JSON list of C-alpha atoms in Angstrom, two decimals:
[
{"chain": "A", "resi": 1, "resn": "MET", "atom": "CA", "xyz": [29.70, 104.00, 109.63]},
{"chain": "A", "resi": 2, "resn": "ASP", "atom": "CA", "xyz": [27.22, 104.39, 106.76]},
{"chain": "A", "resi": 3, "resn": "LEU", "atom": "CA", "xyz": [26.56, 106.73, 103.83]},
{"chain": "A", "resi": 4, "resn": "ARG", "atom": "CA", "xyz": [23.94, 108.74, 105.73]},
{"chain": "A", "resi": 5, "resn": "THR", "atom": "CA", "xyz": [26.35, 109.45, 108.60]},
{"chain": "A", "resi": 6, "resn": "LEU", "atom": "CA", "xyz": [29.05, 110.50, 106.15]},
{"chain": "A", "resi": 7, "resn": "GLN", "atom": "CA", "xyz": [26.67, 112.84, 104.32]},
{"chain": "A", "resi": 8, "resn": "GLU", "atom": "CA", "xyz": [25.54, 114.41, 107.61]},
{"chain": "A", "resi": 9, "resn": "ARG", "atom": "CA", "xyz": [29.14, 115.06, 108.61]},
{"chain": "A", "resi": 10, "resn": "GLN", "atom": "CA", "xyz": [29.93, 116.53, 105.19]},
{"chain": "A", "resi": 11, "resn": "GLN", "atom": "CA", "xyz": [27.32, 119.21, 106.00]},
{"chain": "A", "resi": 12, "resn": "TRP", "atom": "CA", "xyz": [29.23, 120.39, 109.06]},
{"chain": "A", "resi": 13, "resn": "THR", "atom": "CA", "xyz": [30.58, 123.94, 109.07]},
{"chain": "A", "resi": 14, "resn": "LEU", "atom": "CA", "xyz": [34.21, 124.53, 108.16]},
{"chain": "A", "resi": 15, "resn": "ASP", "atom": "CA", "xyz": [35.04, 125.32, 111.80]},
{"chain": "A", "resi": 16, "resn": "GLN", "atom": "CA", "xyz": [33.55, 121.98, 112.87]},
{"chain": "A", "resi": 17, "resn": "LYS", "atom": "CA", "xyz": [35.56, 120.17, 110.22]},
{"chain": "A", "resi": 18, "resn": "ILE", "atom": "CA", "xyz": [38.80, 121.93, 111.22]},
{"chain": "A", "resi": 19, "resn": "TYR", "atom": "CA", "xyz": [38.27, 120.97, 114.87]},
{"chain": "A", "resi": 20, "resn": "HIS", "atom": "CA", "xyz": [37.45, 117.39, 113.89]},
{"chain": "A", "resi": 21, "resn": "SER", "atom": "CA", "xyz": [40.52, 117.14, 111.62]},
{"chain": "A", "resi": 22, "resn": "LEU", "atom": "CA", "xyz": [42.83, 118.39, 114.36]},
{"chain": "A", "resi": 23, "resn": "GLU", "atom": "CA", "xyz": [41.43, 115.77, 116.75]},
{"chain": "A", "resi": 24, "resn": "VAL", "atom": "CA", "xyz": [41.90, 113.07, 114.08]},
{"chain": "A", "resi": 25, "resn": "ILE", "atom": "CA", "xyz": [45.53, 114.11, 113.54]},
{"chain": "A", "resi": 26, "resn": "ASP", "atom": "CA", "xyz": [46.28, 114.36, 117.25]},
{"chain": "A", "resi": 27, "resn": "ASN", "atom": "CA", "xyz": [44.76, 110.94, 117.94]},
{"chain": "A", "resi": 28, "resn": "PHE", "atom": "CA", "xyz": [46.64, 109.30, 115.07]},
{"chain": "A", "resi": 29, "resn": "ILE", "atom": "CA", "xyz": [50.00, 110.78, 116.06]},
{"chain": "A", "resi": 30, "resn": "ALA", "atom": "CA", "xyz": [49.45, 109.67, 119.66]},
{"chain": "A", "resi": 31, "resn": "ARG", "atom": "CA", "xyz": [48.48, 106.12, 118.69]},
{"chain": "A", "resi": 32, "resn": "MET", "atom": "CA", "xyz": [51.49, 105.88, 116.34]},
{"chain": "A", "resi": 33, "resn": "ASP", "atom": "CA", "xyz": [53.87, 107.22, 119.05]},
{"chain": "A", "resi": 34, "resn": "GLY", "atom": "CA", "xyz": [54.72, 110.15, 116.78]},
{"chain": "A", "resi": 35, "resn": "LYS", "atom": "CA", "xyz": [56.02, 107.87, 114.01]},
{"chain": "A", "resi": 36, "resn": "VAL", "atom": "CA", "xyz": [54.03, 109.39, 111.13]},
{"chain": "A", "resi": 37, "resn": "TYR", "atom": "CA", "xyz": [54.58, 111.28, 107.91]},
{"chain": "A", "resi": 38, "resn": "LEU", "atom": "CA", "xyz": [52.43, 113.47, 105.70]},
{"chain": "A", "resi": 39, "resn": "ALA", "atom": "CA", "xyz": [52.13, 112.41, 102.05]},
{"chain": "A", "resi": 40, "resn": "PHE", "atom": "CA", "xyz": [52.72, 115.82, 100.47]},
{"chain": "A", "resi": 41, "resn": "SER", "atom": "CA", "xyz": [51.92, 116.31, 96.78]},
{"chain": "A", "resi": 42, "resn": "GLY", "atom": "CA", "xyz": [52.34, 120.07, 96.64]},
{"chain": "A", "resi": 43, "resn": "GLY", "atom": "CA", "xyz": [48.68, 120.45, 95.66]},
{"chain": "A", "resi": 44, "resn": "LYS", "atom": "CA", "xyz": [46.10, 122.56, 97.46]},
{"chain": "A", "resi": 45, "resn": "ASP", "atom": "CA", "xyz": [44.61, 119.69, 99.50]},
{"chain": "A", "resi": 46, "resn": "SER", "atom": "CA", "xyz": [47.90, 118.42, 100.91]},
{"chain": "A", "resi": 47, "resn": "THR", "atom": "CA", "xyz": [49.05, 122.02, 101.54]},
{"chain": "A", "resi": 48, "resn": "VAL", "atom": "CA", "xyz": [45.94, 122.64, 103.65]},
{"chain": "A", "resi": 49, "resn": "LEU", "atom": "CA", "xyz": [46.60, 119.35, 105.44]},
{"chain": "A", "resi": 50, "resn": "MET", "atom": "CA", "xyz": [50.21, 120.38, 106.06]},
{"chain": "A", "resi": 51, "resn": "HIS", "atom": "CA", "xyz": [49.02, 123.53, 107.87]},
{"chain": "A", "resi": 52, "resn": "LEU", "atom": "CA", "xyz": [46.62, 121.48, 110.02]},
{"chain": "A", "resi": 53, "resn": "CYS", "atom": "CA", "xyz": [49.26, 118.85, 110.84]},
{"chain": "A", "resi": 54, "resn": "GLU", "atom": "CA", "xyz": [51.81, 121.48, 111.82]},
{"chain": "A", "resi": 55, "resn": "ILE", "atom": "CA", "xyz": [49.38, 122.86, 114.40]},
{"chain": "A", "resi": 56, "resn": "VAL", "atom": "CA", "xyz": [49.59, 119.48, 116.15]},
{"chain": "A", "resi": 57, "resn": "LYS", "atom": "CA", "xyz": [53.18, 118.52, 115.29]},
{"chain": "A", "resi": 58, "resn": "LYS", "atom": "CA", "xyz": [55.26, 121.47, 114.12]},
{"chain": "A", "resi": 59, "resn": "ASP", "atom": "CA", "xyz": [58.12, 119.45, 112.66]},
{"chain": "A", "resi": 60, "resn": "ILE", "atom": "CA", "xyz": [56.04, 116.71, 111.00]},
{"chain": "A", "resi": 61, "resn": "LEU", "atom": "CA", "xyz": [57.91, 115.04, 108.15]},
{"chain": "A", "resi": 62, "resn": "CYS", "atom": "CA", "xyz": [56.34, 115.71, 104.74]},
{"chain": "A", "resi": 63, "resn": "ILE", "atom": "CA", "xyz": [57.36, 113.29, 101.98]},
{"chain": "A", "resi": 64, "resn": "PHE", "atom": "CA", "xyz": [57.10, 114.53, 98.40]},
{"chain": "A", "resi": 65, "resn": "VAL", "atom": "CA", "xyz": [57.41, 111.99, 95.60]},
{"chain": "A", "resi": 66, "resn": "ASN", "atom": "CA", "xyz": [58.84, 113.65, 92.50]},
{"chain": "A", "resi": 67, "resn": "THR", "atom": "CA", "xyz": [57.45, 111.15, 89.99]},
{"chain": "A", "resi": 68, "resn": "GLY", "atom": "CA", "xyz": [58.66, 113.01, 86.92]},
{"chain": "A", "resi": 69, "resn": "CYS", "atom": "CA", "xyz": [55.06, 113.89, 86.02]},
{"chain": "A", "resi": 70, "resn": "GLU", "atom": "CA", "xyz": [54.74, 116.97, 88.21]},
{"chain": "A", "resi": 71, "resn": "SER", "atom": "CA", "xyz": [54.53, 120.37, 86.60]},
{"chain": "A", "resi": 72, "resn": "PRO", "atom": "CA", "xyz": [57.55, 122.66, 87.15]},
{"chain": "A", "resi": 73, "resn": "SER", "atom": "CA", "xyz": [55.37, 125.00, 89.21]},
{"chain": "A", "resi": 74, "resn": "ILE", "atom": "CA", "xyz": [54.59, 122.20, 91.71]},
{"chain": "A", "resi": 75, "resn": "VAL", "atom": "CA", "xyz": [58.26, 121.23, 92.04]},
{"chain": "A", "resi": 76, "resn": "ARG", "atom": "CA", "xyz": [59.18, 124.89, 92.52]},
{"chain": "A", "resi": 77, "resn": "PHE", "atom": "CA", "xyz": [56.43, 125.36, 95.13]},
{"chain": "A", "resi": 78, "resn": "VAL", "atom": "CA", "xyz": [57.63, 122.32, 97.11]},
{"chain": "A", "resi": 79, "resn": "ARG", "atom": "CA", "xyz": [61.19, 123.63, 97.02]},
{"chain": "A", "resi": 80, "resn": "GLU", "atom": "CA", "xyz": [60.03, 127.06, 98.24]},
{"chain": "A", "resi": 81, "resn": "MET", "atom": "CA", "xyz": [58.04, 125.46, 101.07]},
{"chain": "A", "resi": 82, "resn": "LYS", "atom": "CA", "xyz": [61.15, 123.56, 102.15]},
{"chain": "A", "resi": 83, "resn": "GLU", "atom": "CA", "xyz": [63.22, 126.76, 102.03]},
{"chain": "A", "resi": 84, "resn": "ASP", "atom": "CA", "xyz": [60.56, 128.40, 104.23]},
{"chain": "A", "resi": 85, "resn": "GLY", "atom": "CA", "xyz": [61.31, 125.86, 106.95]},
{"chain": "A", "resi": 86, "resn": "HIS", "atom": "CA", "xyz": [58.81, 123.05, 106.37]},
{"chain": "A", "resi": 87, "resn": "ASN", "atom": "CA", "xyz": [60.26, 119.59, 107.02]},
{"chain": "A", "resi": 88, "resn": "ILE", "atom": "CA", "xyz": [60.02, 118.18, 103.48]},
{"chain": "A", "resi": 89, "resn": "MET", "atom": "CA", "xyz": [61.85, 115.14, 102.11]},
{"chain": "A", "resi": 90, "resn": "THR", "atom": "CA", "xyz": [61.86, 114.60, 98.34]},
{"chain": "A", "resi": 91, "resn": "ILE", "atom": "CA", "xyz": [62.12, 111.05, 97.01]},
{"chain": "A", "resi": 92, "resn": "ARG", "atom": "CA", "xyz": [61.99, 109.56, 93.50]},
{"chain": "A", "resi": 93, "resn": "PRO", "atom": "CA", "xyz": [60.71, 106.27, 92.05]},
{"chain": "A", "resi": 94, "resn": "LYS", "atom": "CA", "xyz": [63.07, 103.64, 90.66]},
{"chain": "A", "resi": 95, "resn": "MET", "atom": "CA", "xyz": [61.45, 103.88, 87.22]},
{"chain": "A", "resi": 96, "resn": "THR", "atom": "CA", "xyz": [60.78, 106.89, 85.00]},
{"chain": "A", "resi": 97, "resn": "PRO", "atom": "CA", "xyz": [57.26, 107.58, 83.69]},
{"chain": "A", "resi": 98, "resn": "ARG", "atom": "CA", "xyz": [58.37, 106.61, 80.19]},
{"chain": "A", "resi": 99, "resn": "GLN", "atom": "CA", "xyz": [59.69, 103.26, 81.45]},
{"chain": "A", "resi": 100, "resn": "VAL", "atom": "CA", "xyz": [56.45, 102.54, 83.34]},
{"chain": "A", "resi": 101, "resn": "TRP", "atom": "CA", "xyz": [54.25, 103.38, 80.35]},
{"chain": "A", "resi": 102, "resn": "ALA", "atom": "CA", "xyz": [56.41, 101.26, 78.03]},
{"chain": "A", "resi": 103, "resn": "LYS", "atom": "CA", "xyz": [56.26, 98.23, 80.34]},
{"chain": "A", "resi": 104, "resn": "TYR", "atom": "CA", "xyz": [52.79, 98.44, 81.87]},
{"chain": "A", "resi": 105, "resn": "GLY", "atom": "CA", "xyz": [50.78, 100.76, 79.65]},
{"chain": "A", "resi": 106, "resn": "PHE", "atom": "CA", "xyz": [49.24, 104.19, 80.14]},
{"chain": "A", "resi": 107, "resn": "PRO", "atom": "CA", "xyz": [46.50, 104.87, 82.75]},
{"chain": "A", "resi": 108, "resn": "LEU", "atom": "CA", "xyz": [43.82, 105.92, 80.29]},
{"chain": "A", "resi": 109, "resn": "VAL", "atom": "CA", "xyz": [40.45, 107.32, 81.45]},
{"chain": "A", "resi": 110, "resn": "SER", "atom": "CA", "xyz": [41.01, 106.79, 85.20]},
{"chain": "A", "resi": 111, "resn": "LYS", "atom": "CA", "xyz": [42.94, 104.52, 87.51]},
{"chain": "A", "resi": 112, "resn": "LYS", "atom": "CA", "xyz": [39.87, 102.37, 88.22]},
{"chain": "A", "resi": 113, "resn": "GLN", "atom": "CA", "xyz": [38.84, 102.03, 84.58]},
{"chain": "A", "resi": 114, "resn": "ALA", "atom": "CA", "xyz": [42.45, 101.32, 83.54]},
{"chain": "A", "resi": 115, "resn": "GLN", "atom": "CA", "xyz": [42.67, 98.64, 86.25]},
{"chain": "A", "resi": 116, "resn": "MET", "atom": "CA", "xyz": [39.55, 96.92, 84.95]},
{"chain": "A", "resi": 117, "resn": "ILE", "atom": "CA", "xyz": [40.68, 97.13, 81.32]},
{"chain": "A", "resi": 118, "resn": "HIS", "atom": "CA", "xyz": [43.99, 95.51, 82.25]},
{"chain": "A", "resi": 119, "resn": "SER", "atom": "CA", "xyz": [42.25, 92.79, 84.26]},
{"chain": "A", "resi": 120, "resn": "VAL", "atom": "CA", "xyz": [39.92, 91.87, 81.40]},
{"chain": "A", "resi": 121, "resn": "ARG", "atom": "CA", "xyz": [42.76, 91.88, 78.88]},
{"chain": "A", "resi": 122, "resn": "MET", "atom": "CA", "xyz": [44.88, 89.58, 81.03]},
{"chain": "A", "resi": 123, "resn": "ASN", "atom": "CA", "xyz": [42.09, 87.07, 81.67]},
{"chain": "A", "resi": 124, "resn": "PRO", "atom": "CA", "xyz": [38.43, 87.86, 80.90]},
{"chain": "A", "resi": 125, "resn": "ASN", "atom": "CA", "xyz": [37.23, 84.78, 82.81]},
{"chain": "A", "resi": 126, "resn": "THR", "atom": "CA", "xyz": [38.36, 85.70, 86.33]},
{"chain": "A", "resi": 127, "resn": "LYS", "atom": "CA", "xyz": [35.71, 86.80, 88.82]},
{"chain": "A", "resi": 128, "resn": "ARG", "atom": "CA", "xyz": [37.26, 90.27, 88.90]},
{"chain": "A", "resi": 129, "resn": "SER", "atom": "CA", "xyz": [37.03, 90.58, 85.12]},
{"chain": "A", "resi": 130, "resn": "ARG", "atom": "CA", "xyz": [33.49, 89.25, 85.01]},
{"chain": "A", "resi": 131, "resn": "LYS", "atom": "CA", "xyz": [32.48, 91.80, 87.66]},
{"chain": "A", "resi": 132, "resn": "ALA", "atom": "CA", "xyz": [34.02, 94.58, 85.59]},
{"chain": "A", "resi": 133, "resn": "LEU", "atom": "CA", "xyz": [31.96, 93.46, 82.59]},
{"chain": "A", "resi": 134, "resn": "GLY", "atom": "CA", "xyz": [28.76, 93.22, 84.63]},
{"chain": "A", "resi": 135, "resn": "LEU", "atom": "CA", "xyz": [28.54, 89.42, 84.35]},
{"chain": "A", "resi": 136, "resn": "GLU", "atom": "CA", "xyz": [28.42, 88.77, 88.12]},
{"chain": "A", "resi": 137, "resn": "GLY", "atom": "CA", "xyz": [25.48, 91.00, 88.96]},
{"chain": "A", "resi": 138, "resn": "GLU", "atom": "CA", "xyz": [27.88, 93.81, 89.91]},
{"chain": "A", "resi": 139, "resn": "THR", "atom": "CA", "xyz": [26.27, 97.26, 89.98]},
{"chain": "A", "resi": 140, "resn": "MET", "atom": "CA", "xyz": [29.27, 99.36, 91.10]},
{"chain": "A", "resi": 141, "resn": "PHE", "atom": "CA", "xyz": [32.68, 99.97, 89.55]},
{"chain": "A", "resi": 142, "resn": "LEU", "atom": "CA", "xyz": [31.73, 98.55, 86.15]},
{"chain": "A", "resi": 143, "resn": "LEU", "atom": "CA", "xyz": [33.93, 99.01, 83.12]},
{"chain": "A", "resi": 144, "resn": "SER", "atom": "CA", "xyz": [32.04, 101.66, 81.17]},
{"chain": "A", "resi": 145, "resn": "LYS", "atom": "CA", "xyz": [30.75, 100.52, 77.78]},
{"chain": "A", "resi": 146, "resn": "ARG", "atom": "CA", "xyz": [32.22, 103.72, 76.41]},
{"chain": "A", "resi": 147, "resn": "TRP", "atom": "CA", "xyz": [35.74, 102.43, 77.13]},
{"chain": "A", "resi": 148, "resn": "GLN", "atom": "CA", "xyz": [35.37, 98.71, 76.42]},
{"chain": "A", "resi": 149, "resn": "TYR", "atom": "CA", "xyz": [36.98, 99.18, 73.00]},
{"chain": "A", "resi": 150, "resn": "LEU", "atom": "CA", "xyz": [40.29, 99.63, 74.87]},
{"chain": "A", "resi": 151, "resn": "ILE", "atom": "CA", "xyz": [40.23, 95.91, 75.64]},
{"chain": "A", "resi": 152, "resn": "ASP", "atom": "CA", "xyz": [41.11, 95.15, 72.02]},
{"chain": "A", "resi": 153, "resn": "VAL", "atom": "CA", "xyz": [43.46, 97.98, 71.04]},
{"chain": "A", "resi": 154, "resn": "PRO", "atom": "CA", "xyz": [47.11, 97.10, 70.18]},
{"chain": "A", "resi": 155, "resn": "TYR", "atom": "CA", "xyz": [48.55, 98.95, 73.20]},
{"chain": "A", "resi": 156, "resn": "GLU", "atom": "CA", "xyz": [48.40, 98.28, 76.92]},
{"chain": "A", "resi": 157, "resn": "THR", "atom": "CA", "xyz": [46.33, 100.17, 79.48]},
{"chain": "A", "resi": 158, "resn": "SER", "atom": "CA", "xyz": [46.76, 99.70, 83.24]},
{"chain": "A", "resi": 159, "resn": "ASP", "atom": "CA", "xyz": [46.77, 101.50, 86.58]},
{"chain": "A", "resi": 160, "resn": "MET", "atom": "CA", "xyz": [50.39, 100.56, 87.36]},
{"chain": "A", "resi": 161, "resn": "CYS", "atom": "CA", "xyz": [51.56, 104.14, 86.77]},
{"chain": "A", "resi": 162, "resn": "CYS", "atom": "CA", "xyz": [50.43, 105.29, 90.24]},
{"chain": "A", "resi": 163, "resn": "THR", "atom": "CA", "xyz": [51.72, 102.10, 91.86]},
{"chain": "A", "resi": 164, "resn": "LYS", "atom": "CA", "xyz": [55.22, 102.30, 90.39]},
{"chain": "A", "resi": 165, "resn": "LEU", "atom": "CA", "xyz": [55.71, 106.07, 90.46]},
{"chain": "A", "resi": 166, "resn": "LYS", "atom": "CA", "xyz": [54.02, 106.99, 93.72]},
{"chain": "A", "resi": 167, "resn": "LYS", "atom": "CA", "xyz": [52.90, 104.14, 95.96]},
{"chain": "A", "resi": 168, "resn": "GLU", "atom": "CA", "xyz": [56.01, 101.95, 95.83]},
{"chain": "A", "resi": 169, "resn": "PRO", "atom": "CA", "xyz": [58.55, 104.71, 96.63]},
{"chain": "A", "resi": 170, "resn": "SER", "atom": "CA", "xyz": [56.27, 106.01, 99.40]},
{"chain": "A", "resi": 171, "resn": "HIS", "atom": "CA", "xyz": [55.85, 102.57, 100.96]},
{"chain": "A", "resi": 172, "resn": "ARG", "atom": "CA", "xyz": [59.57, 101.88, 100.63]},
{"chain": "A", "resi": 173, "resn": "ILE", "atom": "CA", "xyz": [60.69, 105.00, 102.50]},
{"chain": "A", "resi": 174, "resn": "ALA", "atom": "CA", "xyz": [57.90, 104.57, 105.08]},
{"chain": "A", "resi": 175, "resn": "ASP", "atom": "CA", "xyz": [59.06, 101.02, 105.79]},
{"chain": "A", "resi": 176, "resn": "GLU", "atom": "CA", "xyz": [62.68, 102.16, 106.06]},
{"chain": "A", "resi": 177, "resn": "LEU", "atom": "CA", "xyz": [61.79, 104.93, 108.51]},
{"chain": "A", "resi": 178, "resn": "GLY", "atom": "CA", "xyz": [59.04, 103.02, 110.33]},
{"chain": "A", "resi": 179, "resn": "LEU", "atom": "CA", "xyz": [56.36, 105.66, 109.68]},
{"chain": "A", "resi": 180, "resn": "ALA", "atom": "CA", "xyz": [52.58, 105.51, 109.06]},
{"chain": "A", "resi": 181, "resn": "PRO", "atom": "CA", "xyz": [50.95, 107.90, 106.53]},
{"chain": "A", "resi": 182, "resn": "ILE", "atom": "CA", "xyz": [48.64, 110.87, 106.88]},
{"chain": "A", "resi": 183, "resn": "LEU", "atom": "CA", "xyz": [46.87, 111.35, 103.55]},
{"chain": "A", "resi": 184, "resn": "GLY", "atom": "CA", "xyz": [45.00, 114.29, 102.02]},
{"chain": "A", "resi": 185, "resn": "ILE", "atom": "CA", "xyz": [42.09, 112.20, 100.71]},
{"chain": "A", "resi": 186, "resn": "MET", "atom": "CA", "xyz": [38.48, 113.42, 100.68]},
{"chain": "A", "resi": 187, "resn": "ALA", "atom": "CA", "xyz": [35.54, 110.99, 100.52]},
{"chain": "A", "resi": 188, "resn": "SER", "atom": "CA", "xyz": [33.76, 113.44, 98.20]},
{"chain": "A", "resi": 189, "resn": "GLU", "atom": "CA", "xyz": [36.37, 112.96, 95.47]},
{"chain": "A", "resi": 190, "resn": "SER", "atom": "CA", "xyz": [34.88, 109.78, 94.02]},
{"chain": "A", "resi": 191, "resn": "LEU", "atom": "CA", "xyz": [32.52, 106.88, 94.62]},
{"chain": "A", "resi": 192, "resn": "MET", "atom": "CA", "xyz": [35.51, 104.64, 95.29]},
{"chain": "A", "resi": 193, "resn": "ARG", "atom": "CA", "xyz": [36.81, 106.95, 98.03]},
{"chain": "A", "resi": 194, "resn": "THR", "atom": "CA", "xyz": [33.35, 107.27, 99.54]},
{"chain": "A", "resi": 195, "resn": "THR", "atom": "CA", "xyz": [33.12, 103.48, 99.68]},
{"chain": "A", "resi": 196, "resn": "ASP", "atom": "CA", "xyz": [36.63, 103.17, 101.14]},
{"chain": "A", "resi": 197, "resn": "TYR", "atom": "CA", "xyz": [35.82, 105.70, 103.87]},
{"chain": "A", "resi": 198, "resn": "ILE", "atom": "CA", "xyz": [32.65, 103.85, 104.90]},
{"chain": "A", "resi": 199, "resn": "LYS", "atom": "CA", "xyz": [34.43, 100.48, 104.89]},
{"chain": "A", "resi": 200, "resn": "GLY", "atom": "CA", "xyz": [37.30, 101.94, 106.93]},
{"chain": "A", "resi": 201, "resn": "GLY", "atom": "CA", "xyz": [34.88, 103.19, 109.56]},
{"chain": "A", "resi": 202, "resn": "GLY", "atom": "CA", "xyz": [36.20, 106.74, 109.82]},
{"chain": "A", "resi": 203, "resn": "CYS", "atom": "CA", "xyz": [39.12, 109.09, 109.24]},
{"chain": "A", "resi": 204, "resn": "ASN", "atom": "CA", "xyz": [41.66, 106.96, 111.12]},
{"chain": "A", "resi": 205, "resn": "VAL", "atom": "CA", "xyz": [42.16, 103.33, 110.17]},
{"chain": "A", "resi": 206, "resn": "PHE", "atom": "CA", "xyz": [44.26, 101.38, 112.68]},
{"chain": "A", "resi": 207, "resn": "LYS", "atom": "CA", "xyz": [45.83, 98.00, 111.92]},
{"chain": "A", "resi": 208, "resn": "ASP", "atom": "CA", "xyz": [47.72, 95.51, 114.08]},
{"chain": "A", "resi": 209, "resn": "ASN", "atom": "CA", "xyz": [50.79, 96.34, 112.00]},
{"chain": "A", "resi": 210, "resn": "LYS", "atom": "CA", "xyz": [51.10, 100.05, 112.72]},
{"chain": "A", "resi": 211, "resn": "LEU", "atom": "CA", "xyz": [52.75, 100.72, 109.35]},
{"chain": "A", "resi": 212, "resn": "HIS", "atom": "CA", "xyz": [49.54, 99.57, 107.68]},
{"chain": "A", "resi": 213, "resn": "SER", "atom": "CA", "xyz": [47.50, 102.12, 109.62]},
{"chain": "A", "resi": 214, "resn": "LYS", "atom": "CA", "xyz": [46.57, 105.40, 107.94]},
{"chain": "A", "resi": 215, "resn": "SER", "atom": "CA", "xyz": [44.96, 108.73, 108.69]},
{"chain": "A", "resi": 216, "resn": "MET", "atom": "CA", "xyz": [42.75, 110.76, 106.34]},
{"chain": "A", "resi": 217, "resn": "PRO", "atom": "CA", "xyz": [41.89, 113.92, 108.29]},
{"chain": "A", "resi": 218, "resn": "LEU", "atom": "CA", "xyz": [40.23, 115.65, 105.31]},
{"chain": "A", "resi": 219, "resn": "SER", "atom": "CA", "xyz": [37.78, 112.80, 104.65]},
{"chain": "A", "resi": 220, "resn": "LEU", "atom": "CA", "xyz": [34.72, 114.90, 105.55]},
{"chain": "A", "resi": 221, "resn": "TRP", "atom": "CA", "xyz": [35.87, 117.97, 103.61]},
{"chain": "A", "resi": 222, "resn": "THR", "atom": "CA", "xyz": [34.72, 119.07, 100.16]},
{"chain": "A", "resi": 223, "resn": "ASP", "atom": "CA", "xyz": [36.54, 121.09, 97.54]},
{"chain": "A", "resi": 224, "resn": "ASP", "atom": "CA", "xyz": [34.56, 124.15, 98.63]},
{"chain": "A", "resi": 225, "resn": "ASP", "atom": "CA", "xyz": [35.85, 123.68, 102.20]},
{"chain": "A", "resi": 226, "resn": "ILE", "atom": "CA", "xyz": [39.44, 123.58, 100.92]},
{"chain": "A", "resi": 227, "resn": "TRP", "atom": "CA", "xyz": [39.02, 126.85, 99.05]},
{"chain": "A", "resi": 228, "resn": "GLU", "atom": "CA", "xyz": [37.23, 128.49, 102.00]},
{"chain": "A", "resi": 229, "resn": "PHE", "atom": "CA", "xyz": [40.10, 127.46, 104.29]},
{"chain": "A", "resi": 230, "resn": "ILE", "atom": "CA", "xyz": [42.66, 128.85, 101.83]}
]
C-alpha cells in the first residue's frame, strides 16, 4: 500500500466505495467470527457506517461512549436511534471531563499537537521530544512554532482527554465482551490518518490477538462521499 494507490482509490465513484466498504465489513465480521462492534459516535460518519454495517449484520452492536462532552442533540439522536430498534449500548468513562482536564490538562490545538507539547514539557531531551522540535531531522508531525509557547505556560496541555474519556472505556467493554472494533475513520481526515492507513496496509488490519484487529470501512471515503450517501 502506498500514497498513490490510496489517492487512486479515493477517486472511485460512490457506488464503488459502497461496494468496497460492504466487502470490507463482511470480510472483517467473518474473520472475527461475528465478534465485532461498531464504535458509534452519533455523528454523520458513524451513522453512515451503521447503515452499511446493518446491511451485512442487521443486529450489529453499536457502542456509544457518552463522554460528557457530547452536545444534547447528539445524545438525543443516539437515544432516538436506539428507540428505533438499532442495537446501541451506551457506556461512560470512569472520569468526568473536568477531572481529566484538572489532572492531565486540556487538549489544546489538536490531539497530535497537545501530545507533542506534553512530551516536550515532561522531558525535552527524549527522542520523541527532539523529533517534535525538529532536532532529529523529522519533517512530519512537528510541533508547530505557532504553538511552542504552550511549552512554558503555567497550565498543562495533553492528549489524555481522548484516551481517558473515549479510548479506555471502549477498550474496557470490548475486552469484557471479546469484541473487535469497526471504526468510522477516513484517511482523508488528516495526514496522521493517511499515514496510519498506508502503514496498516488497507481498511482491515488483522492481528494475532483478534481483539487488537480493527476495521475502517470508510477509509477511502471523503466528506463529500458521506454527504452524497446521506
